[in-house]
Structure formats: C-alpha cells, structure tokens
PDB file of C-alpha atoms in Angstrom:
ATOM      1  CA  UNK A   1     -73.536  11.797 -16.015  1.00 44.00           C
ATOM      2  CA  UNK A   2     -76.894  13.360 -16.760  1.00 51.00           C
ATOM      3  CA  UNK A   3     -77.770  16.981 -17.419  1.00 52.00           C
ATOM      4  CA  UNK A   4     -79.185  17.137 -13.888  1.00 63.00           C
ATOM      5  CA  UNK A   5     -75.634  16.857 -12.539  1.00 77.00           C
ATOM      6  CA  UNK A   6     -74.418  19.939 -14.427  1.00 82.00           C
ATOM      7  CA  UNK A   7     -74.970  23.605 -13.548  1.00 86.00           C
ATOM      8  CA  UNK A   8     -73.951  26.552 -15.725  1.00 86.00           C
ATOM      9  CA  UNK A   9     -73.215  30.113 -14.621  1.00 89.00           C
ATOM     10  CA  UNK A  10     -72.841  33.030 -17.050  1.00 90.00           C
ATOM     11  CA  UNK A  11     -71.269  36.252 -15.781  1.00 92.00           C
ATOM     12  CA  UNK A  12     -70.463  39.415 -17.705  1.00 91.00           C
ATOM     13  CA  UNK A  13     -67.351  40.940 -16.166  1.00 92.00           C
ATOM     14  CA  UNK A  14     -65.016  43.857 -16.788  1.00 92.00           C
ATOM     15  CA  UNK A  15     -61.242  43.793 -16.369  1.00 90.00           C
ATOM     16  CA  UNK A  16     -59.235  46.613 -14.854  1.00 92.00           C
ATOM     17  CA  UNK A  17     -58.406  47.830 -18.392  1.00 92.00           C
ATOM     18  CA  UNK A  18     -62.189  48.138 -19.040  1.00 90.00           C
ATOM     19  CA  UNK A  19     -62.275  45.108 -21.396  1.00 89.00           C
ATOM     20  CA  UNK A  20     -65.636  43.350 -21.143  1.00 90.00           C
ATOM     21  CA  UNK A  21     -65.801  39.568 -21.217  1.00 90.00           C
ATOM     22  CA  UNK A  22     -68.227  36.688 -20.678  1.00 88.00           C
ATOM     23  CA  UNK A  23     -67.185  34.167 -18.026  1.00 90.00           C
ATOM     24  CA  UNK A  24     -68.959  30.798 -18.342  1.00 88.00           C
ATOM     25  CA  UNK A  25     -68.541  28.298 -15.514  1.00 90.00           C
ATOM     26  CA  UNK A  26     -69.724  24.702 -15.684  1.00 88.00           C
ATOM     27  CA  UNK A  27     -70.065  22.987 -12.316  1.00 87.00           C
ATOM     28  CA  UNK A  28     -70.287  19.191 -12.225  1.00 82.00           C
ATOM     29  CA  UNK A  29     -71.216  17.264  -9.095  1.00 77.00           C
ATOM     30  CA  UNK A  30     -70.544  20.406  -7.012  1.00 71.00           C
ATOM     31  CA  UNK A  31     -66.764  19.855  -7.279  1.00 76.00           C
ATOM     32  CA  UNK A  32     -65.351  19.884 -10.797  1.00 76.00           C
ATOM     33  CA  UNK A  33     -65.369  23.284 -12.513  1.00 82.00           C
ATOM     34  CA  UNK A  34     -64.587  24.205 -16.082  1.00 86.00           C
ATOM     35  CA  UNK A  35     -64.339  27.783 -17.281  1.00 86.00           C
ATOM     36  CA  UNK A  36     -64.616  29.494 -20.644  1.00 86.00           C
ATOM     37  CA  UNK A  37     -63.668  33.152 -20.978  1.00 88.00           C
ATOM     38  CA  UNK A  38     -64.855  35.021 -24.082  1.00 87.00           C
ATOM     39  CA  UNK A  39     -63.629  38.557 -24.584  1.00 89.00           C
ATOM     40  CA  UNK A  40     -65.905  41.158 -26.141  1.00 86.00           C
ATOM     41  CA  UNK A  41     -63.952  41.137 -29.425  1.00 88.00           C
ATOM     42  CA  UNK A  42     -64.559  37.370 -29.842  1.00 87.00           C
ATOM     43  CA  UNK A  43     -68.158  37.283 -28.621  1.00 83.00           C
ATOM     44  CA  UNK A  44     -69.713  37.870 -32.060  1.00 87.00           C
ATOM     45  CA  UNK A  45     -67.791  34.977 -33.602  1.00 90.00           C
ATOM     46  CA  UNK A  46     -68.751  32.714 -30.698  1.00 86.00           C
ATOM     47  CA  UNK A  47     -72.457  33.566 -30.996  1.00 89.00           C
ATOM     48  CA  UNK A  48     -72.390  33.007 -34.766  1.00 93.00           C
ATOM     49  CA  UNK A  49     -70.699  29.616 -34.345  1.00 92.00           C
ATOM     50  CA  UNK A  50     -73.097  28.603 -31.580  1.00 89.00           C
ATOM     51  CA  UNK A  51     -76.072  29.650 -33.708  1.00 94.00           C
ATOM     52  CA  UNK A  52     -74.826  27.553 -36.632  1.00 94.00           C
ATOM     53  CA  UNK A  53     -74.254  24.569 -34.336  1.00 92.00           C
ATOM     54  CA  UNK A  54     -77.713  24.784 -32.774  1.00 93.00           C
ATOM     55  CA  UNK A  55     -79.320  25.240 -36.205  1.00 94.00           C
ATOM     56  CA  UNK A  56     -77.616  22.094 -37.453  1.00 93.00           C
ATOM     57  CA  UNK A  57     -78.650  20.189 -34.332  1.00 92.00           C
ATOM     58  CA  UNK A  58     -82.250  21.320 -34.839  1.00 93.00           C
ATOM     59  CA  UNK A  59     -82.218  20.080 -38.442  1.00 92.00           C
ATOM     60  CA  UNK A  60     -80.754  16.731 -37.402  1.00 90.00           C
ATOM     61  CA  UNK A  61     -83.384  16.284 -34.687  1.00 91.00           C
ATOM     62  CA  UNK A  62     -86.219  17.083 -37.119  1.00 91.00           C
ATOM     63  CA  UNK A  63     -84.916  14.484 -39.579  1.00 90.00           C
ATOM     64  CA  UNK A  64     -84.807  11.843 -36.867  1.00 75.00           C
TER      65      UNK A  64
END
C-alpha cells in the first residue's frame, strides 16, 4: 500500500446534545474505512500528542 491509495476526510460535527467532535475517516482502496472520533474535551490532548509525535519525527528525519 502506498500513500496514494489512502484518502482522509476530516469533519467537525455536532451531536444532538450540542457536543462538538472531530470525525476522521480514512478510506483505503475505495472500500475499507476506518474512523476516529475525537470529542471536544479530548481534542486538546490529541493535538498535543500529535504535535509531539510530529516533532520527534522531524528530529529523526533531520538526523538521518
């Protein structure tokens, strides 16, 4: 599988109880779907973790 076979969709949605969440869908080969749902209360923690992960990846790539 290459990155060309994968498509990502990010949607910000609101539940009937007015809770906001981020719905991330990964579509592979136009058939297989994987979903991640992040509620507003957890979004800050997710962004912080993702930032740390990408920072570490950037450092590793610079070092070779």
